[in-house]
Coordinates of C-alpha atoms and ligand atoms in Angstrom, one line a residue:
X117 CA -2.1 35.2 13.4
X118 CA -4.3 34.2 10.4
X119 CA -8.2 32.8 10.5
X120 CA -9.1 29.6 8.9
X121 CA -12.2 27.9 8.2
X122 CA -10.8 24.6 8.1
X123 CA -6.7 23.8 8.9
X124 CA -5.4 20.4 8.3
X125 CA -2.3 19.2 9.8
X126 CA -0.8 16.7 7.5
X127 CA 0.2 17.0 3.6
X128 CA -0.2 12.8 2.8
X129 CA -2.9 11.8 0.4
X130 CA -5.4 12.1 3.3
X131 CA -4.6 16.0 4.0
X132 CA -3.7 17.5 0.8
X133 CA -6.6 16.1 -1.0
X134 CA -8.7 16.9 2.1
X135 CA -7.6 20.5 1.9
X136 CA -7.9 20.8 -1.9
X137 CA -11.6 19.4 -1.7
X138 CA -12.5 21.9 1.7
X139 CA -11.1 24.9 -0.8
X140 CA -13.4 23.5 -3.6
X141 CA -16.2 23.6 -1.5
X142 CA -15.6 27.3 -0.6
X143 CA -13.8 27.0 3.1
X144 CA -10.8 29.0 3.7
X145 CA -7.9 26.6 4.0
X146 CA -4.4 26.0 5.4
X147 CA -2.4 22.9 5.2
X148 CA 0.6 22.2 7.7
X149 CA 3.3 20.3 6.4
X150 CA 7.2 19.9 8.2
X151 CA 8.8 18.4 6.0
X152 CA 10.4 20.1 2.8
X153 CA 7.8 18.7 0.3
X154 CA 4.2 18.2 0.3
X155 CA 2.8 14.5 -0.6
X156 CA 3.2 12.7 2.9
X157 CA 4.7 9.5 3.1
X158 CA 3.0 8.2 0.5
X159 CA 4.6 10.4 -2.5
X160 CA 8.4 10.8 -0.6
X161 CA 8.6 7.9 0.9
X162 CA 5.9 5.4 -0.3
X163 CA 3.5 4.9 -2.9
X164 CA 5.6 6.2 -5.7
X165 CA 9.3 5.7 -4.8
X166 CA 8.6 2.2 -4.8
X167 CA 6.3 2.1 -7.7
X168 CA 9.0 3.3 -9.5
X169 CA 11.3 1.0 -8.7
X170 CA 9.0 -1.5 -9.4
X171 CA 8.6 -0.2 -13.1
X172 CA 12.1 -0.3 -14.2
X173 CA 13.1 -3.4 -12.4
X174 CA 10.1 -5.4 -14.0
X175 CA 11.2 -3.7 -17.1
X176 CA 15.0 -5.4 -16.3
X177 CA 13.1 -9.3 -15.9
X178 CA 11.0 -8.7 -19.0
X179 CA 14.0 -8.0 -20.7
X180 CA 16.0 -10.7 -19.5
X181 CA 13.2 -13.1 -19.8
X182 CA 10.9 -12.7 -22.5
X183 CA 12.5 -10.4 -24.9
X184 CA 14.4 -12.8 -26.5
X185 CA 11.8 -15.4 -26.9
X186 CA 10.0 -12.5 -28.7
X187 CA 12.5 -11.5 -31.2
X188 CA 14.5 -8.7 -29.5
X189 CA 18.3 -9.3 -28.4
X190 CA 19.6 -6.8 -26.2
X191 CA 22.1 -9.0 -24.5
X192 CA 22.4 -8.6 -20.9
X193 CA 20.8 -5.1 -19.8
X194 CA 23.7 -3.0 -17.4
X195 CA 22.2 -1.4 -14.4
X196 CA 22.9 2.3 -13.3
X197 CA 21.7 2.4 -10.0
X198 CA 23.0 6.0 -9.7
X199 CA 20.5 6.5 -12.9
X200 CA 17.5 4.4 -11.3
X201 CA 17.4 6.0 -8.2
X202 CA 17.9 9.6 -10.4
X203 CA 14.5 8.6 -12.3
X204 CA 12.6 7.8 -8.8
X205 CA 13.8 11.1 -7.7
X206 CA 12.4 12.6 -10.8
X207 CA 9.0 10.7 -10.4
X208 CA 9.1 12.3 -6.6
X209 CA 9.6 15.9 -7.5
X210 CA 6.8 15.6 -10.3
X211 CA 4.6 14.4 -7.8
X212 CA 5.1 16.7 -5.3
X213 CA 5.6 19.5 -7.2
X214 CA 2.2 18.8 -8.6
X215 CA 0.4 18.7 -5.3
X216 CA 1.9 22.4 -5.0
X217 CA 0.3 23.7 -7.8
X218 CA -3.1 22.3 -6.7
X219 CA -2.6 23.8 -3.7
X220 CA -2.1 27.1 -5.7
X221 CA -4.8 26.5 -8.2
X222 CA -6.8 26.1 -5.6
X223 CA -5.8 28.8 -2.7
X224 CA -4.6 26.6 0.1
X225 CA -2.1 28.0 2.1
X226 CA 0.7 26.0 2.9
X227 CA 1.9 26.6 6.5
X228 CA 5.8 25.4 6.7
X229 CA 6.6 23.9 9.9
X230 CA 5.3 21.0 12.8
X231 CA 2.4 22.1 13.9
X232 CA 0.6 21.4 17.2
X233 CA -2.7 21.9 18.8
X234 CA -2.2 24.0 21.9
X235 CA -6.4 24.0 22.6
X236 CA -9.4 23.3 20.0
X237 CA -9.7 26.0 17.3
X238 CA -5.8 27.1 17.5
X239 CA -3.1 25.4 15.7
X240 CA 0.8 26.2 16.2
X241 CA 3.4 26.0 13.6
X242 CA 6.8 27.3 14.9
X243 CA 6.0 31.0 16.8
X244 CA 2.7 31.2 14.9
X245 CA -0.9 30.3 16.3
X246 CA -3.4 30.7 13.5
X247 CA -7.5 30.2 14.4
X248 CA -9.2 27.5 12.9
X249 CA -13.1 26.7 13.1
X250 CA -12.2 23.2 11.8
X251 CA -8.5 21.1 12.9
X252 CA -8.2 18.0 10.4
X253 CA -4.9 15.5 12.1
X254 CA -4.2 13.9 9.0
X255 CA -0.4 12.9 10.2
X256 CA 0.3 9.6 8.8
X257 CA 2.1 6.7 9.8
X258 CA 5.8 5.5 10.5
X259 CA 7.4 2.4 10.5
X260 CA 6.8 0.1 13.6
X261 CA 9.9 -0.9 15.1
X262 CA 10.7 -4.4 16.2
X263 CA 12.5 -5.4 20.1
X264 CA 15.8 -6.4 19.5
X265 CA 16.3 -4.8 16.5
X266 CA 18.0 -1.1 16.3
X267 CA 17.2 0.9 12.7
X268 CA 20.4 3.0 11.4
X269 CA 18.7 3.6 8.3
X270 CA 22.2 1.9 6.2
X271 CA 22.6 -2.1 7.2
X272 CA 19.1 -2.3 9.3
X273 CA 16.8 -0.2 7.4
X274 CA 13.0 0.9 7.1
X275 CA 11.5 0.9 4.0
X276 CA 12.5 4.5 3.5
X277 CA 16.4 3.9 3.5
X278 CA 15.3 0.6 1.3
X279 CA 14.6 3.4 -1.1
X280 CA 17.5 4.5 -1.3
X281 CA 20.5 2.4 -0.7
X282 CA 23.5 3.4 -1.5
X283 CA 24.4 0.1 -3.7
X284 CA 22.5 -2.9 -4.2
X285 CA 23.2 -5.6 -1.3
X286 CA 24.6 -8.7 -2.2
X287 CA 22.4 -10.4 0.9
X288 CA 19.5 -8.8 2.0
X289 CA 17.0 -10.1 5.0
X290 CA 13.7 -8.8 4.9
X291 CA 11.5 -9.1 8.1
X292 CA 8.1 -9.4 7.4
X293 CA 6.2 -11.3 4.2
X294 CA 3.7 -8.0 4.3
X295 CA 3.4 -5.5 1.7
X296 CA 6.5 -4.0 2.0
X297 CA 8.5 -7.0 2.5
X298 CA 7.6 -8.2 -1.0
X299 CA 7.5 -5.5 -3.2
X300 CA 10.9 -4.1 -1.8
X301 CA 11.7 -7.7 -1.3
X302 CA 11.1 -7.9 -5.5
X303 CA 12.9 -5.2 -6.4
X304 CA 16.0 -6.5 -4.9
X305 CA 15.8 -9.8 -6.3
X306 CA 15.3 -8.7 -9.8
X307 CA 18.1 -6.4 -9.3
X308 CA 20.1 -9.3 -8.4
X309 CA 20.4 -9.2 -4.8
X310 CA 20.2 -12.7 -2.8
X311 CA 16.8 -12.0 -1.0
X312 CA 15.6 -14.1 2.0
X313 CA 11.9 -13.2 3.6
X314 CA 11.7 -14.1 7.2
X315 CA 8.2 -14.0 8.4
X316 CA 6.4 -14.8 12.1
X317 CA 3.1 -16.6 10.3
X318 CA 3.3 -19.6 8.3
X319 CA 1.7 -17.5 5.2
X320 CA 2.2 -14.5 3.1
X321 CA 0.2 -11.3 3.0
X322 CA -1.5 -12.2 6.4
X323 CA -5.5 -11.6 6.0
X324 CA -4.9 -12.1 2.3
X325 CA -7.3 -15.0 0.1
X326 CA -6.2 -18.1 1.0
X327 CA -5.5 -19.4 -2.3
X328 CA -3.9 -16.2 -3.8
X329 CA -1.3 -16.5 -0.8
X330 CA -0.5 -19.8 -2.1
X331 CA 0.2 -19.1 -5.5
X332 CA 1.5 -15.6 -4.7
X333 CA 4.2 -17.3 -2.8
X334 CA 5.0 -20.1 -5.1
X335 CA 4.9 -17.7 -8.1
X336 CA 7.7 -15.5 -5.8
X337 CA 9.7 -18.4 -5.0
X338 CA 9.8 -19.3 -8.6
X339 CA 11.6 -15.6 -9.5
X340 CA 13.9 -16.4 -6.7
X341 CA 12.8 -15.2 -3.2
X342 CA 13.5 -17.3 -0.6
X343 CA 11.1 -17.4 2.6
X344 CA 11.7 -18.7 5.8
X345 CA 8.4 -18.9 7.4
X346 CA 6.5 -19.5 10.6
X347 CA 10.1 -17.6 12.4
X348 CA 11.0 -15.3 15.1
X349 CA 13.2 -12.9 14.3
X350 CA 14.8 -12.4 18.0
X351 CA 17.6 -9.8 17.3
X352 CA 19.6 -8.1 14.6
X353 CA 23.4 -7.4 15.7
X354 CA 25.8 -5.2 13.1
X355 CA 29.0 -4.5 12.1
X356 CA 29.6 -1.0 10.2
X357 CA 28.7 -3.2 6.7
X358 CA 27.1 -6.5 8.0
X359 CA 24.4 -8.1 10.4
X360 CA 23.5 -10.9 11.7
X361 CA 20.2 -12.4 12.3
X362 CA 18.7 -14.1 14.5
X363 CA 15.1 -16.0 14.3
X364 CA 13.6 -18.6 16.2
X365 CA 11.4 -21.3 14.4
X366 CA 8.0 -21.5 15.9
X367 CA 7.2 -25.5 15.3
X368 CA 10.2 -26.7 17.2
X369 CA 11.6 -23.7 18.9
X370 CA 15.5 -23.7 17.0
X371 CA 17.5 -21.4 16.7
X372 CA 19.3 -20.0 13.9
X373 CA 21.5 -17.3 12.5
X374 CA 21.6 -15.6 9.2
X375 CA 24.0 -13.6 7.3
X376 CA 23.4 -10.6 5.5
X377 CA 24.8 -6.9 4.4
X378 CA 21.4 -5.4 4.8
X379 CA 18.0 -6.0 7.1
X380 CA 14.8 -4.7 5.8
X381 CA 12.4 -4.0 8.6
X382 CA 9.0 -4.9 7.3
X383 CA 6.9 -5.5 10.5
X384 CA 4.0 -2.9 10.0
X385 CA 3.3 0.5 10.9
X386 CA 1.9 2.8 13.5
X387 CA 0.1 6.0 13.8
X388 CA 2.6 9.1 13.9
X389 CA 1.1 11.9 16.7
X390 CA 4.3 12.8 17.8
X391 CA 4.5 16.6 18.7
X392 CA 0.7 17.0 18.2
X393 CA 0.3 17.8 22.1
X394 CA -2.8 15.3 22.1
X395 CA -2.1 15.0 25.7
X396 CA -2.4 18.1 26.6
X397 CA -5.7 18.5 24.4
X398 CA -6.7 15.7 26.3
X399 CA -7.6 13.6 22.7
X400 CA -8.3 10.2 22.7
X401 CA -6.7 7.3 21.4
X402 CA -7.2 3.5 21.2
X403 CA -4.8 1.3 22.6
X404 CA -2.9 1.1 19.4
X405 CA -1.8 4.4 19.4
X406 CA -4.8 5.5 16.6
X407 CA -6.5 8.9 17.4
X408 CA -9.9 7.8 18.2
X409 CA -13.4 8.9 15.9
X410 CA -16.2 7.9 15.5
X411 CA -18.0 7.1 12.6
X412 CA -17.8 10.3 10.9
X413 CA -14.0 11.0 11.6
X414 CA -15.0 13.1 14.8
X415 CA -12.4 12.8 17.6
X416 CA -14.0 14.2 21.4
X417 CA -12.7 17.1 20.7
X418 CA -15.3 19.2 19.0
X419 CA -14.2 20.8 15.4
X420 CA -11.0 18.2 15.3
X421 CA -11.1 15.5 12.9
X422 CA -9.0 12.6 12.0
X423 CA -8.2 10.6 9.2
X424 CA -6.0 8.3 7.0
X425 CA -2.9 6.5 8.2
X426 CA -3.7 8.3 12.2
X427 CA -7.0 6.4 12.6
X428 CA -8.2 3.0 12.7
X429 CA -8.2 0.7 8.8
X430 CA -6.4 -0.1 6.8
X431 CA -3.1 2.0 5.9
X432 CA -3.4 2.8 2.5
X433 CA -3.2 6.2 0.4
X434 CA -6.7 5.7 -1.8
X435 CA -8.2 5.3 2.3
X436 CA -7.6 8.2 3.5
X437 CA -8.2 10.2 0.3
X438 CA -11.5 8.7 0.6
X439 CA -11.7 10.2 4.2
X440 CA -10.3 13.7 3.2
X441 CA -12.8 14.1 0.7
X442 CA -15.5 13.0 3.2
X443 CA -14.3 15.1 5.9
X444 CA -14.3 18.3 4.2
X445 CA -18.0 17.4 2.7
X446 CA -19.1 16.7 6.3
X447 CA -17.1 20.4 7.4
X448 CA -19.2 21.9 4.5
X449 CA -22.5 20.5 5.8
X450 CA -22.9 17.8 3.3
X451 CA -23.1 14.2 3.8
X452 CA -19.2 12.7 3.5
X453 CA -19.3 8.9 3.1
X454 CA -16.9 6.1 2.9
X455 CA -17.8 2.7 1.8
X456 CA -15.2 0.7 3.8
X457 CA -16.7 -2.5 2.4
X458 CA -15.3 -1.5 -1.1
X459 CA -11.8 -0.6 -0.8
X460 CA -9.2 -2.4 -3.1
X461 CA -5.8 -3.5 -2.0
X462 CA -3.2 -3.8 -4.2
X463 CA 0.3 -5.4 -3.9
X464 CA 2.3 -4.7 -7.3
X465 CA 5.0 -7.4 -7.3
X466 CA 4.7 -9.2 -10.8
X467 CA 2.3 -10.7 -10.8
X468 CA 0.2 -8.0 -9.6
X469 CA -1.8 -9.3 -6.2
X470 CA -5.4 -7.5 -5.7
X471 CA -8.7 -7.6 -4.0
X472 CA -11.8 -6.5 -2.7
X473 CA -14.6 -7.3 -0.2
X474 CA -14.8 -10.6 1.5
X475 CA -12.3 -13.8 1.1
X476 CA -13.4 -17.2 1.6
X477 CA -11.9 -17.6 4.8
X478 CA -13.9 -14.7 6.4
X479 CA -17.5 -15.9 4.0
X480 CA -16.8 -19.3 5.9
X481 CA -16.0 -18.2 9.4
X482 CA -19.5 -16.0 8.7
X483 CA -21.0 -18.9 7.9
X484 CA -22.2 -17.7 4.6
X485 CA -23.5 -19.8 1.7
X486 CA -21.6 -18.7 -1.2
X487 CA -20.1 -19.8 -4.6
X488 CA -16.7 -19.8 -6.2
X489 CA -16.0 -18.7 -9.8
X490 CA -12.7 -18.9 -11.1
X491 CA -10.7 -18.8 -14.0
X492 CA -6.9 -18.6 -14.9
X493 CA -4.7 -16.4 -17.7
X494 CA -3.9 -19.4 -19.2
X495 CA -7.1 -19.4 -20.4
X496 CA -6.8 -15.6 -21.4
X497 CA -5.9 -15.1 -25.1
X498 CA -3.9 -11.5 -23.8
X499 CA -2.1 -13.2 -21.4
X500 CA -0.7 -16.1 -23.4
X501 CA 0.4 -13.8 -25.6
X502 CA 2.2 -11.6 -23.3
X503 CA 4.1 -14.5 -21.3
X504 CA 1.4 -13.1 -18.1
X505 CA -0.8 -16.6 -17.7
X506 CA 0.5 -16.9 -14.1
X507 CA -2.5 -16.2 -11.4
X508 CA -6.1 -16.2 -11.9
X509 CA -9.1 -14.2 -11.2
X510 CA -11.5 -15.3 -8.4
X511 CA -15.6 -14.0 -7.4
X512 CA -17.4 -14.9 -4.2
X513 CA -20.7 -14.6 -4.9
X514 CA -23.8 -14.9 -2.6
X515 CA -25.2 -18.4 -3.7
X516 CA -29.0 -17.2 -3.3
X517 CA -29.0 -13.4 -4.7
X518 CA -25.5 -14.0 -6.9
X519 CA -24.5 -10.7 -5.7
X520 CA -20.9 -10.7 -5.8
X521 CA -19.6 -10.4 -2.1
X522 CA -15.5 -10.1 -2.9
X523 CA -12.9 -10.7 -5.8
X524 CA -9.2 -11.5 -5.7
X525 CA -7.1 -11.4 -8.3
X526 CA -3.9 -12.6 -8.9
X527 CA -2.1 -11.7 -12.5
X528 CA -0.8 -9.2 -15.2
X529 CA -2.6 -5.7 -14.1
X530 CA -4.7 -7.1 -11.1
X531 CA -4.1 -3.8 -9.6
X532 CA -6.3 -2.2 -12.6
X533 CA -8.7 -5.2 -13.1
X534 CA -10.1 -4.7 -9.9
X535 CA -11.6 -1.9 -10.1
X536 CA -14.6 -3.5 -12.6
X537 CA -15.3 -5.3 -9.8
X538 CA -14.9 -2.4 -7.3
X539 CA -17.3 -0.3 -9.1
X540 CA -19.9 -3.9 -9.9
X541 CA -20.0 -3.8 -5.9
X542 CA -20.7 0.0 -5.0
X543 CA -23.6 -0.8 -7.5
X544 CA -24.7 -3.9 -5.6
X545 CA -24.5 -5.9 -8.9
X546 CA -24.9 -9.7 -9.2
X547 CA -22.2 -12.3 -11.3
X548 CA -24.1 -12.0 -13.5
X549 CA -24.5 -8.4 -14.2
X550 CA -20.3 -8.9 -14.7
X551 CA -20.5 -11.4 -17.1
X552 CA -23.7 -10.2 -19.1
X553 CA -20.9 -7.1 -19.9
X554 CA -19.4 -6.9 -23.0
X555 CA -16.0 -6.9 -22.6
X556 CA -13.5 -6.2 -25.2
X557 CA -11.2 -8.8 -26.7
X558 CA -8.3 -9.7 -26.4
X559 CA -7.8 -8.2 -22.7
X560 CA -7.2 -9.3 -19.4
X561 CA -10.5 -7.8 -18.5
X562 CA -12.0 -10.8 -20.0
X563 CA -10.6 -12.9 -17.5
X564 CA -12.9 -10.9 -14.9
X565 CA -15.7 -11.8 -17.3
X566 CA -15.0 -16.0 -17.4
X567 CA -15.0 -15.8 -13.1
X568 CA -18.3 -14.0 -13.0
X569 CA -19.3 -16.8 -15.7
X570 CA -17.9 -19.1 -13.6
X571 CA -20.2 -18.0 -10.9
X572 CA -22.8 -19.3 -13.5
X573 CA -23.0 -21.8 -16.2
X574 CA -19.6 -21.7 -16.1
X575 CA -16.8 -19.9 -18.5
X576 CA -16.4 -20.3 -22.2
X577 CA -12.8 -20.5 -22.0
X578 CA -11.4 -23.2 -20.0
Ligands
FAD668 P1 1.1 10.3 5.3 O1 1.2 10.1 3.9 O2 1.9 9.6 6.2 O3 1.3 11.9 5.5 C1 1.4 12.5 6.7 C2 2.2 13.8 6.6 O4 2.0 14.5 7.8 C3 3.7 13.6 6.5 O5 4.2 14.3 5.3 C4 4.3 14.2 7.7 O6 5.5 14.8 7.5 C5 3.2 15.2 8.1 N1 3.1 15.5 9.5 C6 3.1 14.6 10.6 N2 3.0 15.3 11.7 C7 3.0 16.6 11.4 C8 2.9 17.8 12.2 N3 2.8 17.7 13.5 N4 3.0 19.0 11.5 C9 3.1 19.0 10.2 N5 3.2 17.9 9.4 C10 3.1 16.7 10.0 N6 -0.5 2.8 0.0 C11 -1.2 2.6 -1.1 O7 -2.4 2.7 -1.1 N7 -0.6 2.1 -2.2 C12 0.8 1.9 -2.3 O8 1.3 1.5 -3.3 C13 1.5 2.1 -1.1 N8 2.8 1.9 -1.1 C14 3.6 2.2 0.1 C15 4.9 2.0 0.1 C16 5.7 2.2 1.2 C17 7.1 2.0 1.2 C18 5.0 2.8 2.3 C19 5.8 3.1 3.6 C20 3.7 3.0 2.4 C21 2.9 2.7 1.2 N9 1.5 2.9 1.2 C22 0.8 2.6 0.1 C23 0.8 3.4 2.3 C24 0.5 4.9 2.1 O9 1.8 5.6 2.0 C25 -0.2 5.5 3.4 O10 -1.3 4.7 3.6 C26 -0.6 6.9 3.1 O11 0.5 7.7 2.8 C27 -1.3 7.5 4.3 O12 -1.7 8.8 4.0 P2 -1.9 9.9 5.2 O13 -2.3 11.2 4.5 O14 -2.7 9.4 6.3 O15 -0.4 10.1 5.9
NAI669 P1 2.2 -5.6 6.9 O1 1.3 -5.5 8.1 O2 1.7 -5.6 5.5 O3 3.2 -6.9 7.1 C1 4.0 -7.1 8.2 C2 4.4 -8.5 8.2 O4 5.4 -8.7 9.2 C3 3.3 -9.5 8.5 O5 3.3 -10.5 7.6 C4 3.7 -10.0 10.0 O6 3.2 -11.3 10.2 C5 5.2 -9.9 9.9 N1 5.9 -9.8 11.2 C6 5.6 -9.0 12.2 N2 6.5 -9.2 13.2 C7 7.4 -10.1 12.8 C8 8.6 -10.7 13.3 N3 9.0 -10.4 14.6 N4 9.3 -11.5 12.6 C9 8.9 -11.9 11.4 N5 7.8 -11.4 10.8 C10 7.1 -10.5 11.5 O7 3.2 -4.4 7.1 P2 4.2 -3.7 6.1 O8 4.6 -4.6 5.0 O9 5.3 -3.1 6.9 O10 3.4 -2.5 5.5 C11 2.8 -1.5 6.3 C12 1.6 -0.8 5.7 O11 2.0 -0.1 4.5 C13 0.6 -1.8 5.4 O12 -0.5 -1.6 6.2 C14 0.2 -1.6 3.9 O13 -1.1 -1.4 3.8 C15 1.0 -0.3 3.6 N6 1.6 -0.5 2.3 C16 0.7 -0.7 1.2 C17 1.2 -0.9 0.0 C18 0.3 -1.2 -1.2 O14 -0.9 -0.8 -1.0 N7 0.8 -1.7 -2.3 C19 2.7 -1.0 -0.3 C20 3.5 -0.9 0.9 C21 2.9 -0.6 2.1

């Protein structure tokens, strides 16, 4: 049996950089991982498998459509799926790999197993209970199944099989317009697959700005998804190589059946505590399945924690780092913080799809005076050049104070641009503060510039 100060349960971006930041701070650390690699979901199965599957497919659509037009003739590019999915491999094992030598570097132990918590201040990884002053769940998420619909992992998938099909499907259904559905949902389409995205709600992205769903979904169609929206999806039924689904359209209750030789599952996720023996601890959790804190990541058990993908917000990897790294600052006495009002999402289909803080839709239901400034790419020297003039970038702004209350940006490297913004917000800054900023030319970052202008006397460009 070994003595911890702090133990964290979990090697995803909430727990290993939790742990790494508890060693920093000079608390002896252990990290309990079960499966082979550290990195979570998020560098296996998530974040970066499909990041770079992204890459080298919107490499393929450059190629096939804006090369030419720029001089270079390459003919038609020939996949090697074998090779592609040998290169997202590749970007896996660097990741992970590297998340072991931080935990080196920094003398975290690594315990290899499932661990549990038989009572507070013991955790149990195969025969072994080690002490711990401090337990951190930082377990993660799985996929959330759907009724009617059996996973196999090889024609009904999750997005982990998704990652790593066999062969590209000729027909491919995805269920759900969310996150997943779309940037999975991209990478089959520009890989040549017939894609169709069933979704319950009559809009993309749900909770999204309502204008970037619009364009995000026209801008989609355009590159050759095709949606079926406001639908049902009732059941799946399979063959060894085929299924068939089922959906039910919403405005006038039909029924209909579609073909296909493989079903993404794209509904959401839930909280994985499987194993934990939370019951037995007598832990809470909400009705959602989320362990329960309070507003410093404190379950009712004293000295266990919980963060990232197993507590309430939103399920994304730059989250719960955010409340690792709080965690183990609160653990070491200091004052952890997360500014939940200023957390960017990112979607990175091409165009990219970002934001941050409010939309309109929730500034209106608030009843909050505010103003609008937008501007497009095509107004964006950078962005004509690079055939990227599809989307825009858009700033709420508080009409009285003209501090800026949300952006959302829609565009080549919205996932980057943000973050002006992001940073603008943490310091409280006005419009104006944004567009009073030099910014160099000719980037995209100028486009953030004309919307805070916008917010003003209006942009030069457009
Ligand atoms: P996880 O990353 O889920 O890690 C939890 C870890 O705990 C797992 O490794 C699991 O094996 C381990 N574990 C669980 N129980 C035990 C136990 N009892 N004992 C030992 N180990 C245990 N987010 C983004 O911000 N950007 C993206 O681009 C992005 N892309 C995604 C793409 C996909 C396909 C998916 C599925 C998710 C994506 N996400 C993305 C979401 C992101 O992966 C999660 O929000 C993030 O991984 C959550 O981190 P976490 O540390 O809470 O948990
Ligand atoms: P999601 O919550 O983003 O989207 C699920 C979609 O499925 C919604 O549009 C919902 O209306 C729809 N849906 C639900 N039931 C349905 C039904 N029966 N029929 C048809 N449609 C139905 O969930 P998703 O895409 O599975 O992603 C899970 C999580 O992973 C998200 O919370 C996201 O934050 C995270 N993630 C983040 C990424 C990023 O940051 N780039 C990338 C991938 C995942």
């Amino acid at each position: 049996m070994a003595s911890y100060d702090v133990i964290v349960i979990g090697s995803g971006p909430g727990g290993y950089v939790c742990a790494i930041r508890c060693a920093q701070l000079g608390l002896k650390t252990a990290c309990v991982e079960g499966r082979d690699t550290l990195g979570g979901t998020c560098l296996n199965v998530g974040c970066i498998p499909s990041k770079a599957l992204l890459h080298a497919t919107e490499m393929l659509h450059e190629s096939e459509h804006n090369f030419a037009k720029m001089g270079l003739n390459v003919g038609k590019l020939k996949i090697d799926w074998d090779q592609m999915l040998s290169y997202k491999k590749d970007t896996i094992d660097a990741n992970t790999k590297g998340v072991a030598f931080l935990f080196k570097k920094n003398k975290v132990d690594w315990l290899k197993g499932w661990g549990s918590i038989p009572e507070a201040g013991q955790v149990k990884v195969g025969d072994d209970v080690h002490e711990a002053k401090h337990i951190v769940i930082a377990t993660g998420s799985e996929a959330a199944s759907l009724p009617g619909v059996e996973v196999d992992e090889k024609v009904v998938v999750t997005s982990t099989g998704a990652l790593e099909l066999p062969r590209i499907p000729k027909k491919m259904v995805v269920i759900g317009a969310g996150v997943i559905g779309l940037e999975l949902g991209s990478v089959y389409n520009r890989l040549g697959t017939d894609v169709t995205v069933v979704e319950f709600l009559d809009v993309v992205t749900p909770g999204a700005d309502g204008e970037v769903q619009k364009t995000f979904q026209r801008l989609l169609k355009r590159q050759g998804l095709n949606f079926i929206m406001g639908a049902a999806v009732q059941k799946v039924e399979t063959t060894k190589t085929k299924a068939k689904v089922s959906y039910q359209l919403r405005k006038d209750e039909s029924e209909h059946v579609i073909d296909a030789d493989c079903v993404l599952v794209a509904t959401g996720r839930r909280p994985f505590t499987n194993g934990l023996g939370l019951d037995g601890l007598g832990l809470a959790l909400t009705d959602r399945g989320q362990v329960k804190t309070d507003g410093h990541w404190r379950t009712n058990i004293d000295g266990v924690w919980a963060i990232g993908d197993a507590i309430d917000g939103p399920m994304l990897a730059h989250k719960a780092e955010d409340e690792g790294m709080a965690v183990a600052e609160s653990i070491a006495g200091q004052a952890g913080h997360v500014n939940y009002g200023v957390i960017p999402g990112v979607i990175y289909t091409h165009p990219e799809v970002s934001s941050v803080g409010e939309t309109e839709e929730q500034l209106k239901e608030a009843g909050r005076d505010y103003k609008v400034g937008k501007f497009s790419f095509m107004g964006n020297g950078r962005a004509k050049a690079n055939f990227a003039g599809d989307g825009f970038v858009k700033i709420l702004a508080d009409k009285a104070t003209d501090r800026i209350l949300g952006a959302h940006i829609i565009g080549p490297m919205a996932g980057d641009l943000i973050h002006e913004i992001c940073v603008a917000m943490e310091f409280g800054a006005a419009a104006e503060d944004l567009a009073r900023t030099c910014h160099a030319h000719p980037t995209y970052s100028e486009a953030v510039r004309e919307a805070a202008l916008a917010c003003g006397d209006g942009p030069i460009h457009s």
